[in-house]
Each structure stands twice: as structure tokens, then as C-alpha cells.
Amino acid sequence: MELLHQAHQRIRDLEDKTEIQRRQIKDLEEKVVCQLGDLVCDCSVIYFLDDCGTMCVAVAARVITSVTAVSGSTMAERRGNWDKAEDDLPVYLARPGTADQVPRQKYGGLFCNVEGAFESKTIDFDALSVGQRGSRTPRTARRETGQEARSPDSDRKISPVEESPAASKQGGKHSPRVEFSTSGSKEVLQNLGDEKSERLLVKGGRIVNDDQSFHADIYMEDGVIKQIGDNLIVPGGVKTVEANGKMVIPGGIDIHTHFQMPYRGTTTVDDFAQGSKAALAGGTTMIVDHVIPDPGCSLMEAYDQWRQWADEKSCCDYSLHVDITHWNDSVKQEVESLIKEKGVNSFQVYMAYKDYYQMSNSELYDIFSFLAERGGIAEVHAENGEIIAEEQARMLQMGITGPEGHVLSRPEELEAEAVFRAITIASQTNCPLYVTRVMSKSAADIISQARKRGNVVFGEPITASLGTDGTHYWSKNWAKAASFVTSPPLSPDPTTPDYLNTMLSSGDLSVTGSAHCTFSVAQKAIGKDDFTQIPEGVNGVEERMSLIWDKAVTTGKMDENMFVAVTSTNAAKILNLYPRKGRIAVGSDADLVIWDTDSIRTITAKTHNSAAEYNIFEGMELRGAPQAVICQGKIVVEDGTLHVVSGVGRFIPCSAFPDFAYKRIKARKQLAVLRAVPRGMYDGPVSEFSMSRGGTPSASARTSPTKQPSRNLHHSGFSLAGPTIPDDIPIRPAGRRIVVPPGGRSNITSLS
Amino acid sequence: MSGYQGKKNIPRITSDRLLVKGAKIVNDDQSFLADIYMEDGVIKQIGDNLIVPGGVKIIEAHGRMVMPGGIDVHTRFQMPDRGMVSADDFYQGTKAALAGGTTMIIDHVVQEPGVSLVAAFKQWREWADSKSCCDYSLHVDITSWNTGTQEEMETLVKDHGVNSFLVYLAYKDVFQLSDSQIYEVLSVIRDLGAIAQVHAENGDIIAEEQRRILELGITGPEGHVLSRPEEVEAEAVNRAVTIANQTNCPLYITKVMSKSAADVIALARKKGAVVYGEPISASLGTDGTHYWSKNWAKAASYVTSPPLSPDPTTPDYLNSLLSCGDLQVTGSAHCTFQTSQRAIGKDDFTLIPEGTNGTEERMSLIWDKCVVTGKMDENQFVAVTSTNAAKIFNVFPRKGRIAVGSDADLVLWDPDMTKIISAKTHNLAVEYNIFEGIEVRGGPVVVISQGKIVLEEGSLHPTEGCGRYISRKPFSDHVYKRIKARSRLTELRGVPRGHYDGPVCEVTVTPKMMSTVSSSSFSLSGAQADDNIPRRNTQRIVAPPGGRANITNLG
């Protein structure tokens, strides 16, 4: 009894104590809230000097961090003054994911060498010495300071020893810098000539792939990654990049660009040289452009034309999508040969642009089933063109002719509706679907729902939809408003970018593009009296990587691995280029980016690499930027200095049936074989009827003039076994026995 | 249970005066005990101890439920189809309806090619007036869209009491309208204050699928459901909702047959769209597994569009949505054909005439599936079988409610009555009943239509031709209150800007992208305005002079 009493007493005491502590916590919290209020004010003051909505994010991030920092230490009675917490901020934000060093992992990559293959064979003094020297001391290795690569007429091979003076200066000041140097034996190997430029060693970086991050050195030669690991044995004369623990990620793949796109007699201001330069500046080392043949023109000719343009000018590797703007048998053949011979595996169709590019549902069905058979990816521009045409007419009639009419005539719902329809058709035809330019919440929701039901569908938000919103359409500055015009339009709902970033982080949206398609103000002004005439397109190829880092990684929505997945790996998988692109592994292309998570820059049209006068992200401050970009094994960006060579970009052919999409499709094809029911014959009376129209119609298949039994179009290789027999059997007058397809399995509905 | 009150010497006892005593009156909002006195087909008094004249026929309800007679919002009696006529004509059909406790039907007028809407409407009026045994009204189907159609619709709304029009997203090359046409039809419907009904299936995909299925050698009724997968229905529903939102037009989806279509409707309602869903007896009571029946005639009797879902959990799911209010009204889509008529499609499922029975079974089925299982209560039952329909189609409170002044269409409901549905005993002219063998609990004991007893102790006394046409006014409050508020709220306005006087790029080629504007009666002036304005250098972009319009939905 006594004991029990004591115990109770104790408990009560404890409770009291807890109560006191709780009150103290509460007080502290209140105090913190006050201070936070002040802080927010401060931040607002500071940042409102700048422009733009991103600042809010920055402020919010700071506040959140502060809260974390403070609440973590509330129990400690008195902590250091408030500023201290703020001082801690950048460090906290600097290391998303794990702040601590991950234990060094030697053989992490999927494609790594056999364990121990390079271990303790020879001590690589050169490499070691480079590593030591690079760590802190300013290097003494000689370097050339010329910037010759900036001029395109210079040698196509960039000198490996070239380095920007700024880089070395800064490298001396701060310890965690990326440093460039050539190995000590450089002089000896001088005679190798420019061959050494093909050899590059990235030391001390943290390799970030989509599945894991680990510390290792990367050695690349001839544009291909040759070795990954510690203490690599490398030949002499290797240029070494000291990453100093910074992240090394696969170069970005911008899966959607429109460089040098012809439009009504003009072309977009960013051609392949300008565009791919901007891409490299932003950390993107491969772009995938859209070939847009005019309706009625040959796809093949258009493809050749684009190849020619890009081969001449592109500074980075590229690949091509081909847009199907009309559909008939000859187009079908062209699509087939593009897949088989030309290395194109993705084709875009339009559900918008009525009477111009738009495809009917039947055509979509036809195209999708054809692509499903040939192993292509069906991309759709999803908007209901018919309703848009009606709405546009209505807007103009009401006297709305400015850019705001663009967004008013293309409400979000129309995008969602078309996405829904595309998914339905793709699901019917068992074709993998790729929705380009996901611009609105509702479209993203539809994609996410479809994925939950099991549909093979990928969504591509673009830089613009992830970074800004459609409120700018109401800008009083016509030129500014017009620069935001793109289709589907940016959503006027300001919460859209955040939502799309979340969906991207959760994996509901798979890849990111930029849909970079820029026009000058003069070009946009074609539509100054009629918004339907404004050429459509926004910039974004340069800002893409930083923007996603800033919006999704620094805010904690995704980790660095997911960042790699959405910026490159997933795109490479969809295009069937994986693991050549989109991964840092032995045998992959040497397209790397050394990512600086701390760098902060402000986007502005003054400094961007695009030729357009407006930047839709103007004034946005983004955290995270490429410190060095290595493309095809060459350093093309070092500390903000670009050394691009126009015309070095290679066309990367994509092969059909990418596993990422088609493994599931194939399995489903095998499963989905339809079977008729074997029945006795019906021998009862049959009513007389006339085939004329009216009443409950049902003979739609018969009455469709366009679709006479063109055999086999929809037969996949998997289902052919069944249908051949019934095909020969005409519809006999009466009492025909319905046969079972030999060996056929029935399956009624789709998997979803 | 019924007897005569008063003096035996009253020579003629008319059933025009009726007193229901001791009834538990069930409306959609509440249930209460009271007597009902009706005269001349109208409810005159409700209450206890009513003072009624002598010579009144009295029905003792003994505390049983009396509810408003059912309204079957979707029937296709006597429908012509390729030279045939559906087996149940207006007499047979309304008789079956009354036997099941339904006292009003709304039939669909299907315009024949080359016949005007008004003429088709008059034809249906003629058929129904001569044969119908209960009150009826008519929906009109818009099967083609051309210049005269709009005026005809206006005439129908203003002079003929039609306030609902059906458009088809299916039946490619026959009834199907394009998205643009539907946009225009819906705009007209909104201006007229009517309700847009949609048969939602993607006809383009169906046409392709049908061809594929036939190519595979599948010609039996299973091909029907294989070629019309559930998704295709959901897609069309989604599209219809989108267009309706754009045009700010109330939408009514007929024949909700699948889970996914119902989900789309439920979702749209959550987003604030004015959309109603109508599951039918068939989708609430049975599923599509029967399409695989070895008996061709049986399998064929289930053929309807959209098809019954092969997923056997569908009926239960739809009943749940009906109970929670995501679906609002129930019809039967009663459209029956003899086996010999069905047999024209014996070698090709696309030729099988479509339609199932259900007008007689509707009330009992819903009672059995929803009320007996506890999904809904008796008030909600009244709501989904009659009140909601009356509200949507603007015949409330004349129909769909037991109140003084309402029509004397009542059903005395016995919740304990059990019955096995069978083609042997049903009141239809067809050999098959798709609910064959289903035992349902709950059924009408007495049915009073127009103040007369038409069903009593299992015997049916319908009077052919006594059914009146119920004309319906436009701008139904239930539907249009929200629509009106939204159209006031959502105005568009241009941004007043200074002129753009910078350089303008030369355009060499004729406008390509997005330059085409389909010209409808609505958009014509817009297109012209566009055309008239040459590319002037500095044109001030004006705000619309007082122009107000609605952009989007609330959602």
C-alpha cells in the first residue's frame, strides 16, 4: 500500500514536472513565434527588393528551418542568440538528404567492375598526388587561361588545361571548390597531343545516381566512363577535376525542346547552337527535339531536315521525337521506317489545334495500335481542340484579344479531359502513353489516377509549369504577358507549380522537359491584336535543373536521387537510352554534371543564354546550379564559363520497345486474348428488318466508311494465332457455329 | 383491405374520391402518419380525422407506407428500330410500370432521319396519348445538328413542354455528334433552360473495337461487351462533364452502367459540377456475366448500351452511390425486343437491337438492394425513385411528393412482400426477363394513378389511353438555381493595356496554328470580328463593352 502510494506520488510529481516543462515549452514557442514574425518581416523586406514569387519560397524555407532549429533546442533553457540559428541555415539547406558523409563505397554502381579488379595493383602516385594537392593548397600546375573555345571557329577539341581564372581564384579562397588540374606527368605526355583531352578524371565526387549515392572517382576516356572507384589506375596526362565531395550527377536530359522550329515563315530565336548552349549552361547534356512536319508533308523529309540542322549546330548530344500531324498509309510506312532505321521511338500526336494538327479519336486509336505493335511510345499534346476553337471564338467575340484570352479559352479542364481520353484510348490499344506538357493540377491528377489503376502512362511537367504560373497573362505589359503564351497554358492557379513539384517528387509524374520554344517579342507581336495568333512557347531549357533543385530538393520534397531520376534517368529509360545516358556507370557516356547545391543565382533575361528578350522566370532566385558540366567527356562549363563547340552533338538513336514501358505492355498482350463463346446455333425465328438508319443503331462498324476490314492492323504478334481462322469465315447466313480460337485464352477486361 | 364507407344507397361509387386511412406517408424528407383524401386525381387533404364527403372509397393502410408513385425517367416504349418496333408498346409498357408501382414514365423521342424534331415529337404524343395508362412526358433526342434544329428545340421548349434533350456520344456515323456540335447543343440547351442528357460512350473507339472483335471471329453477344469496355463509358462521361462545365449547362448522364462512370460523376459533383447520374434497373440489379451465357437468346436479351459490366460487384457499388446521393435518379431504359427481333444479330453482335426490360422491376429491385440491405432509408428511396426525378424535370411538387395539391399518384408499399421475378409472370411482351429468378423483397400492394386504383390485391386494372402528357417548364429550380448564380458570377474581362508599338514580325505564310475557328451560330460573329481586323499596327485592346460571360465552373 505504502509503495503504491509512493508510486502515485511520484507519478503526480512527474506529471507536475511535465506540466511545468510543457508550459516552458509553450512560452518558448510563443517567443519563437514572435521572433519568427520578426524574421519573416526581415526576410520579406530583404527579398521584396527582388521580384517574383520564388522569394516567398525562400522565406518559407528559412522560417521552417528556423522552427526546426529552435524547437530542437527548446528544452535547453537558454540558447545562443537568434542570429545563430540563422547562421546555421545555409549549411542545413546545403546538404539535402544526408548531411553526414556517407561511408565511402567503392563498388556501388550497377555496372561497376569486378570487385578488387583495380585494387592494390600499382600505387597510382599521380592520382594520389593530385588528390592531395587538390584538396586545399592552391595548385601550381600551369594552366592556360585562354578562352578560345568560346569562339566556334576554334579547334573543335577544347584544350584540357583550359580553365577560367575566376575558378582558380575562388578555388583558392574556399575549400570546397571544384578544381581543375592536369596530372603531374602532363609534361611527359605532352606529345599525346589533343588526345589527352579525351581523358578526364573526376576525383572525390559523390556520385549520385537515381538509386544511390556513393563516393568514388570517375575516369573517362573518349567520351565514355571507363572506371569508377577509388585509387583508379589512370594513364598519365589526365586532366583531373577535383570535386571535393560535391555531387556528381548524370547530365540532364531535356526530353522536350523545340529549337529552330519553323513557324509561319520565321523560326524560333534559339537555334540548335543557341539552345543547346543554354542547355549545357544549365547542366543539361542531352536534348530531345521535336520534328514537326507540316500536315501533308513527308515525315521522313522533315526528319532529315531536322537532322541536318541539328548536326550542323548542336553542341550536345540530341535525339528526336517525330510529330505525326496527319495520318494515312504512307505516313504509317514512314513511321515504321523511322522506328526501324532512323532511331526514333517516340511520336507525338495532337489532340488540339483543330483543323490543323488535331487527330480524331479514331485516328488516335489507329496510331496508338500501330505504335504499340512497333514498339513506339505515343506522346500526346492533350487538349480538347474542338472546345478550344469554340471558346476562342467566344473570347474574340467578347472583345478579349490580349494574351489573357489564351488562358481563358483553354481552361484547365480541357487539358484534363484530353488526358483522360488519351489514357482511355491508350489503354484500349495497350500502348504506352506519354503526356507532354502537364500544366495543370487536374491533368496531373488524371495521370496519377491512371497510374494507380495500372495504366502505362508517363507525365512530363515542364520547367514553366514547375516554376511559374499563369497569373502573368494578366500583366499590363503586353510583351511580358505574351512571352508566357504556351499550350496548354500555364495555370492561373498559383498553387499549381507546388502541386506539380509534389507529384513529380512522389513519382506520379515521371520526367521533366522544358518545351523550350522561344520567340522574340517581335514574333510574338504577330498576335498583338488577336491572341490566337501569338506564337506559342516559353523558355526553360537552361533553368530546368536549377529550378527543380530549388523547388523540389531544397524544399525537401525529393532527394538527390529522385532529382537525378526525374531530370535524366527516367527520360533515358523511356527513350531506351539507358544506361548509356542517365547514369554514371562504367560504359555510360561521359555526360556529367558537378552540382553545386549552395550556389544561388538570379534568373534574368540579361544573363541567360537564350536569344529571347524575356525570361518567364525573370527575377527568380534559384539555389543549386551546375559548377562544372562535362559533355562527351569534355568540360564545357567550368564555374560559369562556357566552352561549347557547335556541331559536336551526335544524334543518339533510340531503339524500339524500351523495357521501361514495354515489359508491362508485352505481358499484358500475352494475357489479353479474347475468346468467343461456343454456342449451339440459334434456330428460332428471325425478324425482318431494314438496314436503313434509325432506331437503336448498332451497326456502327458497318457504317463507318473509313474503316473497312483492313486486316491485321490491330493484330499484334501476340494475338495473331487466334484470329487467323475466323478471318476466313464469312458471316454465313444461319446457324453458324462460333468457334473458339485455338488455344486462345479469354480475358475480358483490362488489367486496370 | 379496401372497403366502402358510408351508405349503401349511393348509386355510383366513383373511385375518383379516395381516402387512404392510417397510412405512414413517406416523402423524401420525412415520414409521418396521416390520412390522405383525394378527389379528381388530386390530393385534397392530408391529416387526421379528415372531413370527407360520403361515398368515398376507403383504403385501410394499417400503418403501411404510402409513397409517391414512382417516376421512371427513361423508357423507350414502342421505339422504332430498323423497321421493327420494340416489343412493349405504350400500353404494355405503362401497364408493366403501374404493376411495379411506377405512375409516371418519361419516354424518349428518337428522331427519324429526315423527320423534324417537332414532327417526331408529335408522332410520339399520338402513340402515347392513345395507349398510355399512366401520365407520361417526353425527352427529345438530338440525333443530328443542323441549322433548323435550334429553332425546333426552342419550339419544343416553349410550346410543347419539353425541357430535356438527349445527345449521343456513341453510335458513330448514326447518332453521334462531335465535341464541337455538343458544345453548341449544350449552349443552346442552357439558353433555353433545359437539361442536357448524354448517352456517354466513346463511339469512335467502339467502332474500332467492334471491327477488331469481329475480325477476331467473335460474333456473339459477348462481343458487345468486349467492344464497349467500361473505360470507354467513363471517358465519355468525363468529356461530357467537361463540355457541360465549359458551357455552364446542367448535365444528366443516362444509363450509368459501370463503376468508373459513376466514379467520374461522383468526382465531378465533388468539384461542383451540376451533373446528375441515372443508373437503370439493369445496372442496379444484374451484371454482364450473362453475355457469356451458352444460350444465345438469353445472352442477347442482356444487350444494351452501355453494356452491363462484367464485374459482378458493379450493382452493389452503384446501389451504394445511389444511396449516398452521388447518383440521383433511377430509370429503367426499358426497351425490349422479342428474341426473333434480337436474332437479326445472331451472326453479328453489332446488329442485335439494344435494350433491356426493367420498368416493372425497378422499384422492387431498389427496395430490395438498397433499403433491405440498409444502404438507404425509405425517404431516400422515395427521393431516388420519384422526387429527384420530379425536381430535375420540373414537375415537382405536382409529382414526386405527397402533399395537398399534388397529383394523386400513390403507392401503398409492402416492405415484406416477396416475389420471384420471372418472364412467366411479368407484364411484358417478351420471352426473357433479365432479372429471371431474382427474389425481391418489397412491392406495391395498391397503386393509385390519377386518383384511381389501378392495382389492388394483385389485379391490375389499367385504362388504355388515360395517360396525360405532363408538360414540363424550362429553368427547373433544382437545376438552374446554381447555373444562374454561376453565370452571374463568372464574367470575363480583357486586360486594358497600352498599345504595343514595338516591332512586329512579318508573317509570310497564311495562318496555320490555331487560326481556324469553327463557325457555329454562336461563334460566327466572333470569327468575323477576327477576320475583319487586319493586322493594324496599334490597335487598342478594348475591354468588352459591358460584355459579361461565364468562364468556368466552380470546381
mmCIF file of C-alpha atoms in Angstrom, chain B residues 104-334:
data_model
loop_
_atom_site.group_PDB
_atom_site.id
_atom_site.type_symbol
_atom_site.label_atom_id
_atom_site.label_comp_id
_atom_site.label_asym_id
_atom_site.label_seq_id
_atom_site.Cartn_x
_atom_site.Cartn_y
_atom_site.Cartn_z
ATOM 1 C CA MET B 104 -45.284 8.214 -64.474
ATOM 2 C CA ILE B 105 -42.859 7.486 -67.227
ATOM 3 C CA ILE B 106 -40.716 9.747 -69.368
ATOM 4 C CA ASP B 107 -40.124 8.328 -72.781
ATOM 5 C CA HIS B 108 -37.515 9.237 -75.365
ATOM 6 C CA VAL B 109 -38.461 10.629 -78.750
ATOM 7 C CA VAL B 110 -35.947 9.360 -81.265
ATOM 8 C CA GLN B 111 -35.993 11.476 -84.331
ATOM 9 C CA GLU B 112 -36.010 9.508 -87.577
ATOM 10 C CA PRO B 113 -33.720 10.783 -90.271
ATOM 11 C CA GLY B 114 -35.410 13.388 -92.371
ATOM 12 C CA VAL B 115 -38.150 13.933 -89.854
ATOM 13 C CA SER B 116 -38.147 17.146 -87.909
ATOM 14 C CA LEU B 117 -37.913 17.119 -84.149
ATOM 15 C CA VAL B 118 -41.353 18.592 -83.761
ATOM 16 C CA ALA B 119 -42.894 16.072 -86.115
ATOM 17 C CA ALA B 120 -41.227 13.211 -84.280
ATOM 18 C CA PHE B 121 -42.432 14.642 -81.016
ATOM 19 C CA LYS B 122 -45.991 14.814 -82.311
ATOM 20 C CA GLN B 123 -45.770 11.239 -83.523
ATOM 21 C CA TRP B 124 -44.771 10.079 -80.071
ATOM 22 C CA ARG B 125 -47.515 12.162 -78.485
ATOM 23 C CA GLU B 126 -50.007 10.467 -80.719
ATOM 24 C CA TRP B 127 -48.802 6.979 -79.864
ATOM 25 C CA ALA B 128 -48.658 7.667 -76.174
ATOM 26 C CA ASP B 129 -51.952 9.551 -75.916
ATOM 27 C CA SER B 130 -53.812 6.675 -77.461
ATOM 28 C CA LYS B 131 -52.204 3.945 -75.430
ATOM 29 C CA SER B 132 -50.569 5.128 -72.246
ATOM 30 C CA CYS B 133 -52.162 4.010 -68.992
ATOM 31 C CA CYS B 134 -50.312 6.472 -66.811
ATOM 32 C CA ASP B 135 -49.093 10.007 -67.044
ATOM 33 C CA TYR B 136 -46.100 10.481 -69.217
ATOM 34 C CA SER B 137 -43.712 13.035 -70.501
ATOM 35 C CA LEU B 138 -41.146 13.050 -73.267
ATOM 36 C CA HIS B 139 -37.436 13.660 -73.673
ATOM 37 C CA VAL B 140 -36.302 14.508 -77.186
ATOM 38 C CA ASP B 141 -33.127 13.026 -78.630
ATOM 39 C CA ILE B 142 -30.977 15.235 -80.811
ATOM 40 C CA THR B 143 -29.546 12.887 -83.376
ATOM 41 C CA SER B 144 -28.254 15.422 -85.822
ATOM 42 C CA TRP B 145 -27.265 19.026 -85.573
ATOM 43 C CA ASN B 146 -28.062 21.425 -88.335
ATOM 44 C CA THR B 147 -29.435 24.852 -88.866
ATOM 45 C CA GLY B 148 -33.096 24.209 -88.169
ATOM 46 C CA THR B 149 -32.516 22.144 -85.076
ATOM 47 C CA GLN B 150 -32.041 25.083 -82.787
ATOM 48 C CA GLU B 151 -35.377 26.662 -83.717
ATOM 49 C CA GLU B 152 -37.110 23.354 -83.305
ATOM 50 C CA MET B 153 -35.653 22.914 -79.869
ATOM 51 C CA GLU B 154 -36.899 26.352 -78.996
ATOM 52 C CA THR B 155 -40.370 25.457 -80.200
ATOM 53 C CA LEU B 156 -40.352 22.255 -78.203
ATOM 54 C CA VAL B 157 -39.348 24.045 -75.042
ATOM 55 C CA LYS B 158 -41.709 26.963 -75.422
ATOM 56 C CA ASP B 159 -44.782 25.340 -76.913
ATOM 57 C CA HIS B 160 -44.583 21.674 -76.111
ATOM 58 C CA GLY B 161 -43.337 21.457 -72.574
ATOM 59 C CA VAL B 162 -40.096 19.639 -73.245
ATOM 60 C CA ASN B 163 -37.185 20.525 -71.010
ATOM 61 C CA SER B 164 -34.693 17.782 -71.657
ATOM 62 C CA PHE B 165 -32.742 16.774 -74.719
ATOM 63 C CA LEU B 166 -30.527 13.771 -75.177
ATOM 64 C CA VAL B 167 -27.357 13.802 -77.232
ATOM 65 C CA TYR B 168 -25.280 10.802 -78.143
ATOM 66 C CA LEU B 169 -21.544 10.471 -77.811
ATOM 67 C CA ALA B 170 -21.818 6.962 -79.227
ATOM 68 C CA TYR B 171 -23.210 5.359 -82.392
ATOM 69 C CA LYS B 172 -20.641 6.669 -84.769
ATOM 70 C CA ASP B 173 -21.975 7.874 -88.103
ATOM 71 C CA VAL B 174 -25.536 7.411 -86.917
ATOM 72 C CA PHE B 175 -26.432 9.457 -83.889
ATOM 73 C CA GLN B 176 -23.047 10.591 -82.692
ATOM 74 C CA LEU B 177 -22.285 14.288 -82.514
ATOM 75 C CA SER B 178 -18.815 15.769 -82.475
ATOM 76 C CA ASP B 179 -17.441 17.633 -79.481
ATOM 77 C CA SER B 180 -17.983 20.963 -81.214
ATOM 78 C CA GLN B 181 -21.570 20.112 -82.003
ATOM 79 C CA ILE B 182 -22.171 19.033 -78.458
ATOM 80 C CA TYR B 183 -20.679 22.286 -77.246
ATOM 81 C CA GLU B 184 -23.158 24.127 -79.418
ATOM 82 C CA VAL B 185 -26.109 21.952 -78.450
ATOM 83 C CA LEU B 186 -25.292 22.402 -74.804
ATOM 84 C CA SER B 187 -25.015 26.159 -75.210
ATOM 85 C CA VAL B 188 -28.464 26.196 -76.788
ATOM 86 C CA ILE B 189 -29.864 23.976 -74.083
ATOM 87 C CA ARG B 190 -28.507 26.264 -71.392
ATOM 88 C CA ASP B 191 -30.009 29.301 -73.040
ATOM 89 C CA LEU B 192 -33.350 27.542 -73.258
ATOM 90 C CA GLY B 193 -33.194 26.454 -69.643
ATOM 91 C CA ALA B 194 -33.427 22.780 -70.428
ATOM 92 C CA ILE B 195 -31.379 19.833 -69.252
ATOM 93 C CA ALA B 196 -28.762 18.170 -71.408
ATOM 94 C CA GLN B 197 -28.886 14.417 -71.266
ATOM 95 C CA VAL B 198 -26.000 12.455 -72.619
ATOM 96 C CA HIS B 199 -25.628 8.907 -73.748
ATOM 97 C CA ALA B 200 -21.999 8.624 -72.791
ATOM 98 C CA GLU B 201 -19.779 6.220 -74.655
ATOM 99 C CA ASN B 202 -16.907 6.993 -76.970
ATOM 100 C CA GLY B 203 -18.351 5.980 -80.326
ATOM 101 C CA ASP B 204 -15.083 6.283 -82.211
ATOM 102 C CA ILE B 205 -13.294 3.794 -80.043
ATOM 103 C CA ILE B 206 -16.284 1.487 -80.022
ATOM 104 C CA ALA B 207 -16.361 1.421 -83.798
ATOM 105 C CA GLU B 208 -12.718 0.435 -83.881
ATOM 106 C CA GLU B 209 -13.153 -2.159 -81.194
ATOM 107 C CA GLN B 210 -16.207 -3.657 -82.856
ATOM 108 C CA ARG B 211 -14.279 -4.112 -86.037
ATOM 109 C CA ARG B 212 -11.426 -5.712 -84.171
ATOM 110 C CA ILE B 213 -13.681 -8.055 -82.246
ATOM 111 C CA LEU B 214 -15.482 -9.151 -85.397
ATOM 112 C CA GLU B 215 -12.134 -9.703 -87.034
ATOM 113 C CA LEU B 216 -11.215 -11.952 -84.149
ATOM 114 C CA GLY B 217 -14.211 -14.063 -85.023
ATOM 115 C CA ILE B 218 -16.241 -13.092 -82.010
ATOM 116 C CA THR B 219 -19.769 -12.577 -83.241
ATOM 117 C CA GLY B 220 -21.898 -13.455 -80.229
ATOM 118 C CA PRO B 221 -23.318 -11.109 -77.618
ATOM 119 C CA GLU B 222 -20.084 -11.291 -75.621
ATOM 120 C CA GLY B 223 -18.596 -9.240 -78.435
ATOM 121 C CA HIS B 224 -20.967 -6.467 -77.476
ATOM 122 C CA VAL B 225 -19.477 -6.028 -74.050
ATOM 123 C CA LEU B 226 -15.925 -6.730 -75.229
ATOM 124 C CA SER B 227 -16.167 -3.940 -77.741
ATOM 125 C CA ARG B 228 -17.585 -1.469 -75.250
ATOM 126 C CA PRO B 229 -15.275 -1.581 -72.265
ATOM 127 C CA GLU B 230 -16.120 0.281 -69.133
ATOM 128 C CA GLU B 231 -13.337 2.815 -69.652
ATOM 129 C CA VAL B 232 -14.903 3.981 -72.855
ATOM 130 C CA GLU B 233 -18.009 4.874 -70.914
ATOM 131 C CA ALA B 234 -16.041 6.650 -68.212
ATOM 132 C CA GLU B 235 -14.092 8.592 -70.804
ATOM 133 C CA ALA B 236 -17.244 9.848 -72.469
ATOM 134 C CA VAL B 237 -18.782 10.807 -69.136
ATOM 135 C CA ASN B 238 -15.671 12.778 -68.318
ATOM 136 C CA ARG B 239 -15.785 14.528 -71.654
ATOM 137 C CA ALA B 240 -19.452 15.329 -71.309
ATOM 138 C CA VAL B 241 -18.837 16.793 -67.867
ATOM 139 C CA THR B 242 -16.039 18.920 -69.262
ATOM 140 C CA ILE B 243 -18.120 20.298 -72.076
ATOM 141 C CA ALA B 244 -21.040 20.934 -69.777
ATOM 142 C CA ASN B 245 -18.778 22.822 -67.414
ATOM 143 C CA GLN B 246 -17.465 24.923 -70.224
ATOM 144 C CA THR B 247 -20.911 25.819 -71.403
ATOM 145 C CA ASN B 248 -22.290 26.108 -67.874
ATOM 146 C CA CYS B 249 -25.053 23.718 -68.828
ATOM 147 C CA PRO B 250 -26.661 21.235 -66.446
ATOM 148 C CA LEU B 251 -25.831 17.682 -67.385
ATOM 149 C CA TYR B 252 -27.674 14.459 -66.914
ATOM 150 C CA ILE B 253 -25.939 11.168 -67.694
ATOM 151 C CA THR B 254 -28.379 8.495 -68.786
ATOM 152 C CA LYS B 255 -27.658 4.845 -68.136
ATOM 153 C CA VAL B 256 -24.800 4.783 -65.706
ATOM 154 C CA MET B 257 -23.695 1.207 -66.103
ATOM 155 C CA SER B 258 -20.233 0.951 -64.632
ATOM 156 C CA LYS B 259 -18.310 1.766 -61.515
ATOM 157 C CA SER B 260 -15.850 4.013 -63.269
ATOM 158 C CA ALA B 261 -18.544 6.078 -64.948
ATOM 159 C CA ALA B 262 -20.239 6.505 -61.587
ATOM 160 C CA ASP B 263 -16.925 7.494 -60.065
ATOM 161 C CA VAL B 264 -16.391 10.161 -62.670
ATOM 162 C CA ILE B 265 -19.818 11.593 -61.907
ATOM 163 C CA ALA B 266 -19.209 11.499 -58.184
ATOM 164 C CA LEU B 267 -15.895 13.247 -58.639
ATOM 165 C CA ALA B 268 -17.378 15.909 -60.872
ATOM 166 C CA ARG B 269 -20.100 16.582 -58.308
ATOM 167 C CA LYS B 270 -17.461 16.970 -55.650
ATOM 168 C CA LYS B 271 -15.812 19.564 -57.831
ATOM 169 C CA GLY B 272 -19.111 21.382 -58.046
ATOM 170 C CA ALA B 273 -20.340 20.450 -61.496
ATOM 171 C CA VAL B 274 -24.097 20.389 -61.981
ATOM 172 C CA VAL B 275 -24.349 16.798 -63.112
ATOM 173 C CA TYR B 276 -26.838 14.060 -62.423
ATOM 174 C CA GLY B 277 -26.390 10.340 -62.912
ATOM 175 C CA GLU B 278 -29.085 7.847 -63.742
ATOM 176 C CA PRO B 279 -28.352 4.207 -63.069
ATOM 177 C CA ILE B 280 -31.007 1.902 -64.526
ATOM 178 C CA SER B 281 -32.746 -1.172 -63.224
ATOM 179 C CA ALA B 282 -30.444 -3.400 -65.213
ATOM 180 C CA SER B 283 -27.233 -1.917 -63.862
ATOM 181 C CA LEU B 284 -28.582 -1.895 -60.316
ATOM 182 C CA GLY B 285 -29.927 -5.406 -60.468
ATOM 183 C CA THR B 286 -27.700 -7.587 -62.561
ATOM 184 C CA ASP B 287 -24.309 -7.750 -64.237
ATOM 185 C CA GLY B 288 -22.744 -8.536 -67.555
ATOM 186 C CA THR B 289 -21.569 -12.073 -66.900
ATOM 187 C CA HIS B 290 -24.666 -13.287 -68.721
ATOM 188 C CA TYR B 291 -23.229 -12.161 -72.029
ATOM 189 C CA TRP B 292 -21.184 -15.327 -71.880
ATOM 190 C CA SER B 293 -24.266 -17.483 -71.492
ATOM 191 C CA LYS B 294 -24.300 -20.514 -73.757
ATOM 192 C CA ASN B 295 -27.876 -19.711 -74.563
ATOM 193 C CA TRP B 296 -27.676 -17.179 -77.356
ATOM 194 C CA ALA B 297 -31.171 -15.842 -76.833
ATOM 195 C CA LYS B 298 -30.569 -15.286 -73.169
ATOM 196 C CA ALA B 299 -27.217 -13.634 -73.760
ATOM 197 C CA ALA B 300 -28.754 -11.423 -76.431
ATOM 198 C CA SER B 301 -31.524 -10.294 -74.117
ATOM 199 C CA TYR B 302 -28.914 -8.519 -71.995
ATOM 200 C CA VAL B 303 -27.595 -6.462 -74.874
ATOM 201 C CA THR B 304 -27.897 -2.776 -74.105
ATOM 202 C CA SER B 305 -25.601 0.207 -74.398
ATOM 203 C CA PRO B 306 -23.528 0.964 -72.440
ATOM 204 C CA PRO B 307 -23.372 -2.735 -71.660
ATOM 205 C CA LEU B 308 -23.827 -4.281 -68.265
ATOM 206 C CA SER B 309 -20.464 -4.501 -66.599
ATOM 207 C CA PRO B 310 -18.942 -7.980 -66.406
ATOM 208 C CA ASP B 311 -17.722 -7.033 -62.968
ATOM 209 C CA PRO B 312 -20.213 -8.693 -60.604
ATOM 210 C CA THR B 313 -19.600 -6.134 -57.875
ATOM 211 C CA THR B 314 -20.953 -3.328 -60.039
ATOM 212 C CA PRO B 315 -24.628 -3.468 -58.968
ATOM 213 C CA ASP B 316 -23.697 -3.273 -55.336
ATOM 214 C CA TYR B 317 -21.372 -0.349 -55.976
ATOM 215 C CA LEU B 318 -23.971 1.576 -57.957
ATOM 216 C CA ASN B 319 -26.555 0.957 -55.270
ATOM 217 C CA SER B 320 -24.144 2.410 -52.734
ATOM 218 C CA LEU B 321 -23.557 5.518 -54.801
ATOM 219 C CA LEU B 322 -27.285 5.870 -55.304
ATOM 220 C CA SER B 323 -27.774 5.656 -51.569
ATOM 221 C CA CYS B 324 -25.173 8.259 -50.741
ATOM 222 C CA GLY B 325 -26.565 10.689 -53.274
ATOM 223 C CA ASP B 326 -23.771 10.598 -55.815
ATOM 224 C CA LEU B 327 -26.277 9.193 -58.253
ATOM 225 C CA GLN B 328 -29.688 10.776 -58.023
ATOM 226 C CA VAL B 329 -32.366 9.228 -60.128
ATOM 227 C CA THR B 330 -33.256 5.851 -61.474
ATOM 228 C CA GLY B 331 -34.762 4.888 -64.759
ATOM 229 C CA SER B 332 -35.260 1.592 -66.416
ATOM 230 C CA ALA B 333 -34.200 2.293 -70.009
ATOM 231 C CA HIS B 334 -36.938 -0.167 -70.736
#
